[in-house]
PDB file of C-alpha atoms in Angstrom:
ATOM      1  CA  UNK A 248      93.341  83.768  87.793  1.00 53.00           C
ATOM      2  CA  UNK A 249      91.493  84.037  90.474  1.00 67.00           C
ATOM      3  CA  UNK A 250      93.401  83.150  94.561  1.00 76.00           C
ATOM      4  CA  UNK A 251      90.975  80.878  95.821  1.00 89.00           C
ATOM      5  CA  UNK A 252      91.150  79.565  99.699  1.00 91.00           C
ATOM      6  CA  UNK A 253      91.693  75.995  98.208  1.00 92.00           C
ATOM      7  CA  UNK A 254      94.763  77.509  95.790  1.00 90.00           C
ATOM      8  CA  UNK A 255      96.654  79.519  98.496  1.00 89.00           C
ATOM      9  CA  UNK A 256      96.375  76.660 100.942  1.00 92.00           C
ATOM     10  CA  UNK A 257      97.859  74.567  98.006  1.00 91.00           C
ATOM     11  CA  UNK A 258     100.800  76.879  97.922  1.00 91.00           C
ATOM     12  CA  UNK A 259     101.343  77.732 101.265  1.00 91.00           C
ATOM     13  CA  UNK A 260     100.518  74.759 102.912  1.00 93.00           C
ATOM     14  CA  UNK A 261     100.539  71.271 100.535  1.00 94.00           C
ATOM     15  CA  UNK A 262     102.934  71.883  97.842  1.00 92.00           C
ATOM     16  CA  UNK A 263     104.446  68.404  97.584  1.00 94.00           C
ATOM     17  CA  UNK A 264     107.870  70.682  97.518  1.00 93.00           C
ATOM     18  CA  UNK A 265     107.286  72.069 101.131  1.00 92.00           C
ATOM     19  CA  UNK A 266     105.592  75.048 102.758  1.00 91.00           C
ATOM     20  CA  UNK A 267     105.543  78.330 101.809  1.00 94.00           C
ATOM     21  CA  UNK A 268     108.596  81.036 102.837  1.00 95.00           C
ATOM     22  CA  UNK A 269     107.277  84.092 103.555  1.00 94.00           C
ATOM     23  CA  UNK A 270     107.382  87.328 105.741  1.00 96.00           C
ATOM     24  CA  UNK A 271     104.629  89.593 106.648  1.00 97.00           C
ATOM     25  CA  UNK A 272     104.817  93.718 107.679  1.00 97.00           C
ATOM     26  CA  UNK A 273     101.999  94.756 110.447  1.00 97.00           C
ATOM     27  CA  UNK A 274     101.224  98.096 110.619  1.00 95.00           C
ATOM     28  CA  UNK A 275     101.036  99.670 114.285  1.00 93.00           C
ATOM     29  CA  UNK A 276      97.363  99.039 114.206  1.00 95.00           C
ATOM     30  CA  UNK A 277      97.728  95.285 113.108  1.00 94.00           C
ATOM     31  CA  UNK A 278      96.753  95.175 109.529  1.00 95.00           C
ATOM     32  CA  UNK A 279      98.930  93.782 107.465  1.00 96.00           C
ATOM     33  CA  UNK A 280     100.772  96.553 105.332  1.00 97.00           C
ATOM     34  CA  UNK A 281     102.648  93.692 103.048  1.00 96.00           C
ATOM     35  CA  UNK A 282     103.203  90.151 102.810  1.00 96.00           C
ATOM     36  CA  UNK A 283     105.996  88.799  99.884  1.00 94.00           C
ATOM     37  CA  UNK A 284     105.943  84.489  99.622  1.00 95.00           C
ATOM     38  CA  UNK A 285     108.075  82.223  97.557  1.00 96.00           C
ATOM     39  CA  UNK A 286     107.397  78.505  97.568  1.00 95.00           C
ATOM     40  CA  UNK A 287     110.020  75.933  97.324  1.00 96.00           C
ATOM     41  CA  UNK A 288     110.738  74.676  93.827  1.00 96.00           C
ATOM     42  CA  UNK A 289     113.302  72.007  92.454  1.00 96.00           C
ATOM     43  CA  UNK A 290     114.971  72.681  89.018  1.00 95.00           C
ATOM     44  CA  UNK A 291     118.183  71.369  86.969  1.00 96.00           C
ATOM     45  CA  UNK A 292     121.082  73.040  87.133  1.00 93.00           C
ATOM     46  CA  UNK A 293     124.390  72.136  85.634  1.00 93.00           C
ATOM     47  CA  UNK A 294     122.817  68.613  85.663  1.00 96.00           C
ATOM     48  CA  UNK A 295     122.029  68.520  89.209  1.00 96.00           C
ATOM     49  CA  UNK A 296     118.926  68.782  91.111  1.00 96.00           C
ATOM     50  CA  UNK A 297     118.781  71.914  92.943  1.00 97.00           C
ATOM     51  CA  UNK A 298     116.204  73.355  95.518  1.00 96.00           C
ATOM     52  CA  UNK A 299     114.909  77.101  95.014  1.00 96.00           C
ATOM     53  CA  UNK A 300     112.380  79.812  95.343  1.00 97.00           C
ATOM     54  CA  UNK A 301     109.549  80.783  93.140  1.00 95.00           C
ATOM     55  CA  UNK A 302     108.544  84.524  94.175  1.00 93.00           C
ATOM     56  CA  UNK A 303     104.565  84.278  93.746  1.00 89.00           C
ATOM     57  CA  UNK A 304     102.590  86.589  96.186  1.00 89.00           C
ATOM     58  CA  UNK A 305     103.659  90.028  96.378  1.00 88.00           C
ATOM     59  CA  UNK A 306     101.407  92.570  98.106  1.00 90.00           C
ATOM     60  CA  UNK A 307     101.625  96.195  99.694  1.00 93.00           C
ATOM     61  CA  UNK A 308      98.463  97.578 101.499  1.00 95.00           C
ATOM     62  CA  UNK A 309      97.866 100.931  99.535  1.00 95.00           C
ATOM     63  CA  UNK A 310      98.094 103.259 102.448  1.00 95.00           C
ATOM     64  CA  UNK A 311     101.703 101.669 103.302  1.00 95.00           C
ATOM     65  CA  UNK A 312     102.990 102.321  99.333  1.00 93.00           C
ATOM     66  CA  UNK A 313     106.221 103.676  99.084  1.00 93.00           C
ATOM     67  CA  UNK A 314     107.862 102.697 102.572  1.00 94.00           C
ATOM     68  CA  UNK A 315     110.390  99.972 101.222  1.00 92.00           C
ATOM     69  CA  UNK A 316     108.202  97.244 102.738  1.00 94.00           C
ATOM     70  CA  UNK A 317     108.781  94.937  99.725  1.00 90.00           C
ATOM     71  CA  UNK A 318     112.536  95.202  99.351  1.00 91.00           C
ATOM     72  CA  UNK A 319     112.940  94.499 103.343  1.00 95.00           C
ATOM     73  CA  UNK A 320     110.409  91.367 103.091  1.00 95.00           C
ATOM     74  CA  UNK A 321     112.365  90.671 100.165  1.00 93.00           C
ATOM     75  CA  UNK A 322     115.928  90.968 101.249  1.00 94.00           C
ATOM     76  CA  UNK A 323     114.666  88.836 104.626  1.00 96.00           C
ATOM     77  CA  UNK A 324     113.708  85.845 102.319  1.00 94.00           C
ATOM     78  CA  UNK A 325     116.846  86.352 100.450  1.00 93.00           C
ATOM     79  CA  UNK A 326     119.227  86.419 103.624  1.00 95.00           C
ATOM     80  CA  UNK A 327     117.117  83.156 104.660  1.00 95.00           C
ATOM     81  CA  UNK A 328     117.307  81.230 101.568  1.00 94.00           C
ATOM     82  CA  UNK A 329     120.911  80.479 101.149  1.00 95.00           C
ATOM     83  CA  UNK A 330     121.385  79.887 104.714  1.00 95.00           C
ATOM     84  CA  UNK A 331     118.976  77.155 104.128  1.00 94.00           C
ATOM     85  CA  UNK A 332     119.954  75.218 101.614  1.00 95.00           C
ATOM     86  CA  UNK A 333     117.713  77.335  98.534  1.00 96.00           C
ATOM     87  CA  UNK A 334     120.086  78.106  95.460  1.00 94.00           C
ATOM     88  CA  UNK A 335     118.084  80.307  93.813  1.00 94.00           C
ATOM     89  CA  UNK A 336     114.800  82.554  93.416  1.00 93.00           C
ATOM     90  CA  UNK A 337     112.769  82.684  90.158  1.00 93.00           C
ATOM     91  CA  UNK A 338     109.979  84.429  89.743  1.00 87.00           C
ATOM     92  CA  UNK A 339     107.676  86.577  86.774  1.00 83.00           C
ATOM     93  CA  UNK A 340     107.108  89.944  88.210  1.00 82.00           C
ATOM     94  CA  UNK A 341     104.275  92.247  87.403  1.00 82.00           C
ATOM     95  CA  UNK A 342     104.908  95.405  86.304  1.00 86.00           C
ATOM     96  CA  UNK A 343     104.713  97.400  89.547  1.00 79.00           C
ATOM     97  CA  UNK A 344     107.266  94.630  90.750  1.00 79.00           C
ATOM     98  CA  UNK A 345     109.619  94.246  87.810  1.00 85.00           C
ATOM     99  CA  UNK A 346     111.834  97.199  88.341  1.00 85.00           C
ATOM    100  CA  UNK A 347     112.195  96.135  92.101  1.00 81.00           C
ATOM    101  CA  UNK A 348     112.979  92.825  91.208  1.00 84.00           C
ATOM    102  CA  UNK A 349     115.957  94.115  88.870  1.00 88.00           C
ATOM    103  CA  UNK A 350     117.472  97.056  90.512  1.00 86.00           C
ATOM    104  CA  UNK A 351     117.688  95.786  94.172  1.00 85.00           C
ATOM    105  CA  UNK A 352     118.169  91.964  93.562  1.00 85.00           C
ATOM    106  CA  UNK A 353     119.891  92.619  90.446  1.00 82.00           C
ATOM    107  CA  UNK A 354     117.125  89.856  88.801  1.00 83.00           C
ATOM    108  CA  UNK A 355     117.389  89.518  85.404  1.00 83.00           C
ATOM    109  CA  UNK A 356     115.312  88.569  82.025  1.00 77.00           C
TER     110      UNK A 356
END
């Protein structure tokens, strides 16, 4: 699928759920070297309604690969999240994502 303007502003900005969580790295020059976004989500759990995360955008400018930028905008959104009220993150992972996903935030299948 294709991220059209009218999509992402649906995610980041009018999901019925709330706005979009996110962090951004800037390179020195000012373009943006990663950006990693959750939006809020509401799911059952142990028959309760619980609020959460559902990791969506993950990105890492090529020339800033391999620098740890996603687990640090990741581990900021996971400090946040509890702190506020979010009980969990879901997410499906790609597969230059996956093995992040499940060795540093010890996310599972």
């Amino acid at each position: 699928m294709l991220l059209s303007p009218d999509f992402l502003k649906w995610q980041y900005l009018d999901n019925p759920q709330g706005k979009v969580l996110s962090y951004n790295a800037w390179a020195e020059d000012g373009e943006m070297a990663g950006h990693y976004a959750t939006i809020p989500v509401k799911m059952m759990l142990g028959g309760k309604v619980e609020k959460g995360l559902l990791s969506l955008n993950t990105a890492t400018h090529p020339k800033h690969q391999g620098k740890g930028l996603f687990t640090k905008l990741a581990s900021a959104t996971y400090a946040y999240a509890p702190k506020n009220g979010y009980k969990f993150v879901i997410g499906v992972a790609n597969a230059n994502s996956y093995p992040g996903f499940v060795k540093y935030f010890n996310f599972t299948d």
